[in-house]
mmCIF file of C-alpha atoms and ligand atoms in Angstrom:
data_model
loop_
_atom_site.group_PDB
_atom_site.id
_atom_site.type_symbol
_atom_site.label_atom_id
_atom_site.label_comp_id
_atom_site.label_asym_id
_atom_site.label_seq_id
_atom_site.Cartn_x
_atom_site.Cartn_y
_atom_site.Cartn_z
ATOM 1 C CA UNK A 1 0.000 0.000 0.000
ATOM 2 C CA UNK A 2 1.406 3.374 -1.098
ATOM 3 C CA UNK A 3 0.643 6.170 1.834
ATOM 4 C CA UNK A 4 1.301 9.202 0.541
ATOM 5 C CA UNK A 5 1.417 12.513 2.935
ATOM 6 C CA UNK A 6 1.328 16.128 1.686
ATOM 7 C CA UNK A 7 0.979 18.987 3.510
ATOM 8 C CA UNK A 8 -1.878 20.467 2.196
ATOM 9 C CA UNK A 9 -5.409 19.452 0.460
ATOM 10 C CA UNK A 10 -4.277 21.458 -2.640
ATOM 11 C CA UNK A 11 -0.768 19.608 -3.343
ATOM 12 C CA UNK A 12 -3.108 16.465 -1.918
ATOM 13 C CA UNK A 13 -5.688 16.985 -5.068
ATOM 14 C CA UNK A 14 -3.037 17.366 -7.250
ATOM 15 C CA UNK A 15 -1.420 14.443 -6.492
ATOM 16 C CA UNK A 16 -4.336 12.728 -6.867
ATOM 17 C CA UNK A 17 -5.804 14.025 -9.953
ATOM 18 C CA UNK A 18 -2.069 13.425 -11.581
ATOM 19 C CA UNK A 19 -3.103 9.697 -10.899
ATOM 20 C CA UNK A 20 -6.259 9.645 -12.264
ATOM 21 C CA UNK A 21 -4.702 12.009 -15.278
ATOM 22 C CA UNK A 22 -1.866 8.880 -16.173
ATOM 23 C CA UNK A 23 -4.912 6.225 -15.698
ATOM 24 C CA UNK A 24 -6.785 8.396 -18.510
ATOM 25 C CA UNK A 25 -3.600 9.269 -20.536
ATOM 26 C CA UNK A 26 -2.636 5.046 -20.031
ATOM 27 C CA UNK A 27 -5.908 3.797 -21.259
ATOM 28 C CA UNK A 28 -8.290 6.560 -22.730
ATOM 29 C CA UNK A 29 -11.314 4.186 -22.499
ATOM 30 C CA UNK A 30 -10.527 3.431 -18.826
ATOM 31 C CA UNK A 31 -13.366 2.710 -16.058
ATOM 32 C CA UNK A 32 -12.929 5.074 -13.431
ATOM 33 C CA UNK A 33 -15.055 4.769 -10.243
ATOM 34 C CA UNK A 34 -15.991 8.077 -9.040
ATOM 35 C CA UNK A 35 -16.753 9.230 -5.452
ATOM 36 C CA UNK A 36 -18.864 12.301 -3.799
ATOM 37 C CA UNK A 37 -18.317 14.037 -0.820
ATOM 38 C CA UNK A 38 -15.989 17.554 -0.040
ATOM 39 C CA UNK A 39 -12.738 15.388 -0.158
ATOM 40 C CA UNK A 40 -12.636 14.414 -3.861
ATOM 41 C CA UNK A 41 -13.345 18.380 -4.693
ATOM 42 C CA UNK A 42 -10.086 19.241 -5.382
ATOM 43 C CA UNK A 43 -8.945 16.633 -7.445
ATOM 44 C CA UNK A 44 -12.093 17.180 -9.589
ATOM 45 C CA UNK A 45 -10.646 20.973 -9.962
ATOM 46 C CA UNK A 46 -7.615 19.911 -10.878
ATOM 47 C CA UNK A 47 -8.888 17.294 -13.563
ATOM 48 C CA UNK A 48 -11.073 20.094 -15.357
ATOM 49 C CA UNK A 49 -8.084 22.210 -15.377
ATOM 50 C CA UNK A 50 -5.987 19.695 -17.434
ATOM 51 C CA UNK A 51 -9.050 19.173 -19.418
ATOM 52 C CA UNK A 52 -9.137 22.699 -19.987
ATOM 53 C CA UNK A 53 -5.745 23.574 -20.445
ATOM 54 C CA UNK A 54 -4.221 20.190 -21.145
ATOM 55 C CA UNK A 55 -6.890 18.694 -23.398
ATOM 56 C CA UNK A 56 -7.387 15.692 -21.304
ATOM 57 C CA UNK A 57 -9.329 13.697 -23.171
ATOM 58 C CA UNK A 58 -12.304 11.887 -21.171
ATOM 59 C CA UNK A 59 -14.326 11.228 -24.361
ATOM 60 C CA UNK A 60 -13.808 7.101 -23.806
ATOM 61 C CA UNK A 61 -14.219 7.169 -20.197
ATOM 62 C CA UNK A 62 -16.691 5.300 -18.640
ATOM 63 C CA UNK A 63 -17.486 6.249 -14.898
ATOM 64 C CA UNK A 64 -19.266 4.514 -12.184
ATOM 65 C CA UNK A 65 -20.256 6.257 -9.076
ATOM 66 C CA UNK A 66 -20.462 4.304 -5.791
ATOM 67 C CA UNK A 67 -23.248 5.801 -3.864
ATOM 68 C CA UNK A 68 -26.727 7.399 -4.241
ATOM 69 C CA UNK A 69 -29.211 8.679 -1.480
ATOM 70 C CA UNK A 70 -32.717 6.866 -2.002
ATOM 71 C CA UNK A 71 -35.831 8.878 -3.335
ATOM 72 C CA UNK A 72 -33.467 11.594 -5.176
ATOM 73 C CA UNK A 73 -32.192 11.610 -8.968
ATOM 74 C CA UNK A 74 -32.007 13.696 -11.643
ATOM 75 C CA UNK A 75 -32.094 14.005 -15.437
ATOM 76 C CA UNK A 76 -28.769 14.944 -16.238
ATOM 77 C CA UNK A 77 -30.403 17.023 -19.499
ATOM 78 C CA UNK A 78 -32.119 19.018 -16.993
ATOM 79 C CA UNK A 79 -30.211 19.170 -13.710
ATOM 80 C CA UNK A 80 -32.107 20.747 -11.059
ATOM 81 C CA UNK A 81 -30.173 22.933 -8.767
ATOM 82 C CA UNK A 82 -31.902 22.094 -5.769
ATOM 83 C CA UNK A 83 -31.594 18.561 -6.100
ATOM 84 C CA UNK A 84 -29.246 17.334 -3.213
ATOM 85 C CA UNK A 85 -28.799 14.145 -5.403
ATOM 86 C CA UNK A 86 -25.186 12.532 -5.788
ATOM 87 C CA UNK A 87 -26.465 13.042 -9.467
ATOM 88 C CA UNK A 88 -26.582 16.374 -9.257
ATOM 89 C CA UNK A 89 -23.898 16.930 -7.259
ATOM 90 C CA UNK A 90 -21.392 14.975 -9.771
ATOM 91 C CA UNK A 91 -22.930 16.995 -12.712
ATOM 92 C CA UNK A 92 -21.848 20.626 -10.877
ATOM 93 C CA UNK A 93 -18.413 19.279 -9.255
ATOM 94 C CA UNK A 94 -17.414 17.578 -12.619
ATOM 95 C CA UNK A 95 -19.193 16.184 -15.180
ATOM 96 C CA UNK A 96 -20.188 19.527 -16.977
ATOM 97 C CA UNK A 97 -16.627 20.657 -16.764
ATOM 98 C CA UNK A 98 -15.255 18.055 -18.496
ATOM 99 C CA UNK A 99 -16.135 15.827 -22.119
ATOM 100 C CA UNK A 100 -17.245 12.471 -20.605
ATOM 101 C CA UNK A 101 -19.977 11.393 -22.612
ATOM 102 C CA UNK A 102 -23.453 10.922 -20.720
ATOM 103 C CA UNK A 103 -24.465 7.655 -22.323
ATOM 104 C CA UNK A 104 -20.984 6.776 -20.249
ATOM 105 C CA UNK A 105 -22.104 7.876 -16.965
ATOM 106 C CA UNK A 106 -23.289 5.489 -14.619
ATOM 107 C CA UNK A 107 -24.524 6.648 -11.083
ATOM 108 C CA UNK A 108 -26.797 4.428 -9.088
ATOM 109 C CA UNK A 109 -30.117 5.803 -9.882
ATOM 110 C CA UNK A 110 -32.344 6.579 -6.343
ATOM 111 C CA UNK A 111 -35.620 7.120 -7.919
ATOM 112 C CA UNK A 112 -35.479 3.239 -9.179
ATOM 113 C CA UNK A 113 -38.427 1.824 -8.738
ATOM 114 C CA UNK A 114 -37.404 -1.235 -7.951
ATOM 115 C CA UNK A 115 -34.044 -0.628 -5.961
ATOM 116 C CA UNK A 116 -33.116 -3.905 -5.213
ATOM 117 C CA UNK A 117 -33.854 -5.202 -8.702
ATOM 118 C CA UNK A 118 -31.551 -1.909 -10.030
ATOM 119 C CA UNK A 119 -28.981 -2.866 -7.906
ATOM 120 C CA UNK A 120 -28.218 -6.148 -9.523
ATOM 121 C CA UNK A 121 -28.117 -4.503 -12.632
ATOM 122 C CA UNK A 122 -25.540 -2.107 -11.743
ATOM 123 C CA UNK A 123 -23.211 -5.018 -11.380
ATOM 124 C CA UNK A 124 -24.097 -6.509 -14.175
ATOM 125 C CA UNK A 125 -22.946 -2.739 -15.630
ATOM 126 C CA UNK A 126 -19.737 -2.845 -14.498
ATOM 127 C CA UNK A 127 -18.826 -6.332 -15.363
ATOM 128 C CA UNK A 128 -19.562 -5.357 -18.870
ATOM 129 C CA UNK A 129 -17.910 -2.653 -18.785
ATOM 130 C CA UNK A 130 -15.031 -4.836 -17.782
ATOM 131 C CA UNK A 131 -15.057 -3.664 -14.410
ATOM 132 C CA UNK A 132 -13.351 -0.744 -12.811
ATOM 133 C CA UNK A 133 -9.931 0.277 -13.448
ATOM 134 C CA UNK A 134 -9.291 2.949 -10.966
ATOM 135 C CA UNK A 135 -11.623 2.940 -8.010
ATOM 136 C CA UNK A 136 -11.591 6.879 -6.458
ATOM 137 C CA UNK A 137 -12.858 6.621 -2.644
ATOM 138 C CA UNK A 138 -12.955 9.225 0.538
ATOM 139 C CA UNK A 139 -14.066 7.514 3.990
ATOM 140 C CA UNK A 140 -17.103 8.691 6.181
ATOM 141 C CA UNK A 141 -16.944 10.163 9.645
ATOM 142 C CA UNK A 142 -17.650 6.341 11.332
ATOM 143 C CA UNK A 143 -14.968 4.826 8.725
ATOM 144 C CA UNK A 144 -17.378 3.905 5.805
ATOM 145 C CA UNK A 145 -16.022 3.695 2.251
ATOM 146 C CA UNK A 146 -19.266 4.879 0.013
ATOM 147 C CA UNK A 147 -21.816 3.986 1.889
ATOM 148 C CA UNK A 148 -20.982 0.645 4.076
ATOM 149 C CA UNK A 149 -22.186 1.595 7.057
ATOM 150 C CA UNK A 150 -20.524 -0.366 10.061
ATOM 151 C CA UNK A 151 -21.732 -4.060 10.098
ATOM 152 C CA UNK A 152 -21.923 -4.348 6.615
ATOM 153 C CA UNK A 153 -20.190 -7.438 5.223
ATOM 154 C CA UNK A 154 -16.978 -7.494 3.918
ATOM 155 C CA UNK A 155 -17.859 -9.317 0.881
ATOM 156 C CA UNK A 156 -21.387 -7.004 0.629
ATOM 157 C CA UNK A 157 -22.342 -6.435 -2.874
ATOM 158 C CA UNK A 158 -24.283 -3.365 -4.535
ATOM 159 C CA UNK A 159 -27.491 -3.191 -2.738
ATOM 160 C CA UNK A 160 -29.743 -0.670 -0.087
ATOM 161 C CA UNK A 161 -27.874 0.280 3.087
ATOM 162 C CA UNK A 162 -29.763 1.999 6.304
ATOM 163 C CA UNK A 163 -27.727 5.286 7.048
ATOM 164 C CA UNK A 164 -26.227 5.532 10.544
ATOM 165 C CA UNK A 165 -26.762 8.486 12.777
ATOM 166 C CA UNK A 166 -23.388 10.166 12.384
ATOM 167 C CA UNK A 167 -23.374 9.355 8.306
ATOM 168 C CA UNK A 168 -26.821 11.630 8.685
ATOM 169 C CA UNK A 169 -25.392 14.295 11.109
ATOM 170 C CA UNK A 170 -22.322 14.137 8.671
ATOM 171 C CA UNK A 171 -24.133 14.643 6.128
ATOM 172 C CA UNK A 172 -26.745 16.883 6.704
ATOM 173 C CA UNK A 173 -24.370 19.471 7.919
ATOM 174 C CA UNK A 174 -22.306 18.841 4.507
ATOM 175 C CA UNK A 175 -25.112 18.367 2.287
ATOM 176 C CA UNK A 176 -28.521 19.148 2.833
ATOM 177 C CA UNK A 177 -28.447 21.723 5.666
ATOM 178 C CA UNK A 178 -27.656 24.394 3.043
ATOM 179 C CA UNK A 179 -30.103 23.652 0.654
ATOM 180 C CA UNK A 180 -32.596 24.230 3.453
ATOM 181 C CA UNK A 181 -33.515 20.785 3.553
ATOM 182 C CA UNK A 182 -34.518 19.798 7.339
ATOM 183 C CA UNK A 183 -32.486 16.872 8.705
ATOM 184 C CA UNK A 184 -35.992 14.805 9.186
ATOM 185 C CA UNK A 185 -36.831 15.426 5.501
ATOM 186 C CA UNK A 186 -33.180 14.428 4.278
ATOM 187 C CA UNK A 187 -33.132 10.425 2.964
ATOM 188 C CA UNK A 188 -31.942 7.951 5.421
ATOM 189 C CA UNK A 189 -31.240 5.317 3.001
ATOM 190 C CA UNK A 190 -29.003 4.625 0.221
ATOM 191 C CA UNK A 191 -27.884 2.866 -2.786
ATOM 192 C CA UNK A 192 -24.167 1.702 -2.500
ATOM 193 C CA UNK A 193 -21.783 -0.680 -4.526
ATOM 194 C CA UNK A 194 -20.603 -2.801 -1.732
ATOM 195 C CA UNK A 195 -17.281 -3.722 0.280
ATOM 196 C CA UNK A 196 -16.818 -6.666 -2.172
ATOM 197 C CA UNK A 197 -17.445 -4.767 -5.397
ATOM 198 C CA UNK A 198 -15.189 -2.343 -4.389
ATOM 199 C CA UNK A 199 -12.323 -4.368 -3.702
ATOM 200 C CA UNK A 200 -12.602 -6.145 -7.616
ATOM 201 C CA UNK A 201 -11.579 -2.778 -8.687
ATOM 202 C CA UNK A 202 -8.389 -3.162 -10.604
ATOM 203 C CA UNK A 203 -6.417 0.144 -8.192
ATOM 204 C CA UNK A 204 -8.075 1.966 -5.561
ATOM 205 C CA UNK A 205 -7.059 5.454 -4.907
ATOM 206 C CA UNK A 206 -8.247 6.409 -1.561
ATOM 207 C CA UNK A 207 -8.313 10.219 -0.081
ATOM 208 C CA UNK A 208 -9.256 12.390 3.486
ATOM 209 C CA UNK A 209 -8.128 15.479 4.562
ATOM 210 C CA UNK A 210 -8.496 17.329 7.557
ATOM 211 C CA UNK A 211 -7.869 16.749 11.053
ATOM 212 C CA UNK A 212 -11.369 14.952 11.665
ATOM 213 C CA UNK A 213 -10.694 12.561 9.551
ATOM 214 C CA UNK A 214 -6.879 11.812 11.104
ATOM 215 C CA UNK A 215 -8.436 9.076 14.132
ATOM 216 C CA UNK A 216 -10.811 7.134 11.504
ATOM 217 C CA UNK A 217 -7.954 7.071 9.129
ATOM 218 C CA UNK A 218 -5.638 5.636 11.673
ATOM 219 C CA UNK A 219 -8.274 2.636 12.026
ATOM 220 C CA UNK A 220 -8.846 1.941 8.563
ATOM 221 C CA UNK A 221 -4.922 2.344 7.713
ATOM 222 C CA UNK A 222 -3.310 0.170 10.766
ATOM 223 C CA UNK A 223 -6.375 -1.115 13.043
ATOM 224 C CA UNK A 224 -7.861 -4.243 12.747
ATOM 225 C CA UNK A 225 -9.679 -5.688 9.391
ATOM 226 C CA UNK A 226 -13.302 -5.394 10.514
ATOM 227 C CA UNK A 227 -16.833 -4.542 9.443
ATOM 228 C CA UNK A 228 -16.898 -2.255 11.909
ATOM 229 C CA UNK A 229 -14.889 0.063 10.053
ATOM 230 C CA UNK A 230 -15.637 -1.303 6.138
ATOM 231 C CA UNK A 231 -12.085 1.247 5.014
ATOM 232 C CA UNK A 232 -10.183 -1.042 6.941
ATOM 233 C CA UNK A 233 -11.124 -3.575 3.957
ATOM 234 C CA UNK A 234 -8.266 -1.863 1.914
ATOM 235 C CA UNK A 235 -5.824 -3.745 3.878
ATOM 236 C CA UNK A 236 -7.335 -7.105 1.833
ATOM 237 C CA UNK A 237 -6.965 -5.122 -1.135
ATOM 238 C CA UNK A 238 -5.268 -7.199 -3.957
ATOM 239 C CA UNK A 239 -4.642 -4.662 -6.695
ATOM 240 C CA UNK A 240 -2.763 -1.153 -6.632
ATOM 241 C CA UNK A 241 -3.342 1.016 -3.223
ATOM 242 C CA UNK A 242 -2.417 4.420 -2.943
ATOM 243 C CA UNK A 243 -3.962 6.543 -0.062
ATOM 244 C CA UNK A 244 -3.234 9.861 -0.075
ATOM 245 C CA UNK A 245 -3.518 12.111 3.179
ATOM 246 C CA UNK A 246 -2.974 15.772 4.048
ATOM 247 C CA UNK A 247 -0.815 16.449 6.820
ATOM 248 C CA UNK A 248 -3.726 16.412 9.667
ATOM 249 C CA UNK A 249 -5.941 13.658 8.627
ATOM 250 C CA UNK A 250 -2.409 11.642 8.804
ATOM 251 C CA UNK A 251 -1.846 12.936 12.232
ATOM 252 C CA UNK A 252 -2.990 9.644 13.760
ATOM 253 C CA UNK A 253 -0.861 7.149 12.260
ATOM 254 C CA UNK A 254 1.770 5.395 13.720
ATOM 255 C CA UNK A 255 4.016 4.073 11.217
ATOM 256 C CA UNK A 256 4.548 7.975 9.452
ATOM 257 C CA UNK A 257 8.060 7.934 9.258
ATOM 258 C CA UNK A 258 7.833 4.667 7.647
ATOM 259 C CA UNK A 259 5.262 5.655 4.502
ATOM 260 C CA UNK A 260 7.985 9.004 3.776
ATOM 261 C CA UNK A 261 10.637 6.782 3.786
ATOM 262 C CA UNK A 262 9.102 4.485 1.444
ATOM 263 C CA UNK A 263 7.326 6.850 -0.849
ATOM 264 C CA UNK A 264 11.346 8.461 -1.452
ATOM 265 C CA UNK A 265 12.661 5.004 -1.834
ATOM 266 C CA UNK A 266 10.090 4.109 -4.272
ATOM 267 C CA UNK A 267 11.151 6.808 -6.428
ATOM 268 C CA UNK A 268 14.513 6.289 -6.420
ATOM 269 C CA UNK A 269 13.989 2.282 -7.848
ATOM 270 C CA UNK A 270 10.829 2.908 -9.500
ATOM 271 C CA UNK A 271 11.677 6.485 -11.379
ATOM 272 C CA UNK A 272 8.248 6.838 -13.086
ATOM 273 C CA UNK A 273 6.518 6.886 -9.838
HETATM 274 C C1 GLP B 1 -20.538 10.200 2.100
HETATM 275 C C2 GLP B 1 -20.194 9.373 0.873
HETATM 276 C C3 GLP B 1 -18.820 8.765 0.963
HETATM 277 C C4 GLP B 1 -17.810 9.825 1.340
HETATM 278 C C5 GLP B 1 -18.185 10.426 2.677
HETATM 279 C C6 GLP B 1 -17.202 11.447 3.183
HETATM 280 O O1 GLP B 1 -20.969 9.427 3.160
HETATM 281 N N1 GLP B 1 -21.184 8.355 0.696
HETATM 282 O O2 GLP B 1 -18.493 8.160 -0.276
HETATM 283 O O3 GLP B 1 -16.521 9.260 1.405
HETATM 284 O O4 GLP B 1 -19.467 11.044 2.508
HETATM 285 O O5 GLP B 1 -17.568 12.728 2.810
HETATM 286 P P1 GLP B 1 -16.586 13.985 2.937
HETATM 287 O O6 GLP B 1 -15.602 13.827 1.835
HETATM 288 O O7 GLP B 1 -17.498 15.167 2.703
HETATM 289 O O8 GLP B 1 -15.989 13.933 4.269
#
C-alpha cells in the first residue's frame, strides 16, 4: 500500500488528480469509479483544469459512481439545482466541466423503482464494462467507504444500506443543511456498490483530509480488518493502493516515518513513480 502525505489538500488533489490524469492518458477508455463528498473536490478541480488547459481527453471514459441517497435523482439534461442528489452533485463538481460522454455515466439511480432489482443490474454494468480500473474513494466520519455503514459485510455487494446516525449528522451538515432541507426530511437510506465490489476494482485510490478525519484514518490504515470500520477492507486489497492524506488527517498514524521513507525510496527504484 502506497501512503502518501502532503501537507496540504491542494498539493493532496493534485497528487491525486495526476493519478487519475496517467490512468486516462494510459488507457483513454478506462473505467474510473468516481466518489462524492468535499474530499474528492479538489482533485475534480484539478482534472477540469488539465481538461481545460491540457486537453485531457475523457471522451472514452466510462465512470461509475459508488453511492446514491434513495428517493433523489435527476435528469442529467435538466439538472435541477436544488436537487441534493449525488447526481446532481457529480454533474456541478465535474461532469459539466469536463467531455465524458453521458451515455458513459453510470450513477446508481435513487428514484429506481425497484431498488433492489436496479442494484443487480448495476453489477451486471460494471462487469460489462469490464469492471473498474481505478476505483476513487474518501471515507465517512464512522470509517465507511461509500456507503458501508458499520456491520456491513466485507464481501457485501451493490445493494440498499440503512444510514447511521453520524453518516446523517455528517451529512446533513455537509449536504442538505444548506439547501434548506430539514435533517428529518433528508433520505436515510441509500444505494451503495458494496465492500466486495469495491475491492474487484483493478487500483483503488483512496483520499481524506483534515484533522477529523486523522483518528478514523488511523483505524482503517493500521487497526484491525473489521466490518466495523468497512475502510479497513483496503488492507485485503489485492490490486494497486495508494492513499493519499494531508498532513492532519495523517496525524494519527503510527508508522509515518515509515510511509515518507518508502514513498522516497520508491522513487529512487521505481523512477516513473
Ligand atoms: C458520504 C459518501 C462517501 C464519502 C463520505 C465522506 O458518506 N457516501 O463516499 O466518502 O461522505 O464525505 P466527505 O468527503 O465530505 O468527508
Amino acid at each position: 500500500m502506497d501512503i502518501i502525505i502532503r501537507d496540504t489538500y491542494e498539493e493532496m488533489s493534485r497528487y491525486a488528480a495526476g493519478l487519475i490524469a496517467s490512468m486516462v492518458r494510459q488507457k483513454p477508455d478506462c473505467v474510473l469509479g468516481l466518489a462524492t463528498g468535499s474530499t474528492p473536490i479538489g482533485a475534480y478541480r484539478e482534472l477540469e483544469r488539465m481538461h481545460r488547459e491540457e486537453g485531457l481527453d475523457f471522451s472514452q471514459v466510462k465512470t461509475f459512481n459508488l453511492d446514491e441517497y434513495l428517493g433523489v435523482g435527476i435528469d442529467l439534461n435538466k439538472p435541477y439545482k436544488m436537487d441534493q442528489s449525488y447526481a446532481r452533485f457529480m454533474y456541478e463538481e465535474l461532469f459539466k466541466h469536463i467531455n465524458v460522454k453521458k451515455e458513459n455515466i453510470h450513477i446508481p439511480d435513487g428514484l429506481a423503482k425497484n431498488p433492489e432489482e436496479f442494484c443487480k443490474e448495476y453489477e451486471e454494468e460494471i462487469r460489462k464494462a469490464g469492471g473498474i480500473d481505478l476505483q476513487l474513494l474518501g471515507i465517512g466520519g464512522d470509517g465507511h467507504w461509500a456507503f458501508n455503514e458499520p456491520g456491513s459485510s466485507l464481501a457485501s455487494r451493490t445493494r440498499v444500506e440503512i444510514l447511521t446516525k453520524q453518516t446523517l449528522d455528517d451529512n446533513y451538515e455537509s449536504f442538505y443543511k444548506k439547501a434548506g432541507i430539514s435533517r428529518e426530511q433528508m433520505p436515510h437510506f441509500a444505494i451503495t456498490m458494496g465492500i466486495g465490489t469495491i475491492l474487484e476494482a483493478r487500483n483503488i485510490l483512496m483520499l481524506a483530509n483534515g484533522r477529523k478525519k486523522a483518528a478514523v484514518v488511523a483505524k482503517a490504515l493500521e487497526g484491525p480488518v473489521t466490518s466495523q470500520v468497512t475502510a479497513s477492507a483496503i488492507q485485503l486489497f489485492r490490486g494497486g493502493v495508494t492513499v493519499v492524506l494531508d498532513r492532519e488527517a495523517a496525524s494519527e498514524l503510527k508508522n509515518t516515518e515509515h510511509y515518507l521513507h518508502r514513498e522516497k525510496l520508491k522513487s529512487t527504484f521505481f523512477p516513473g513513480n
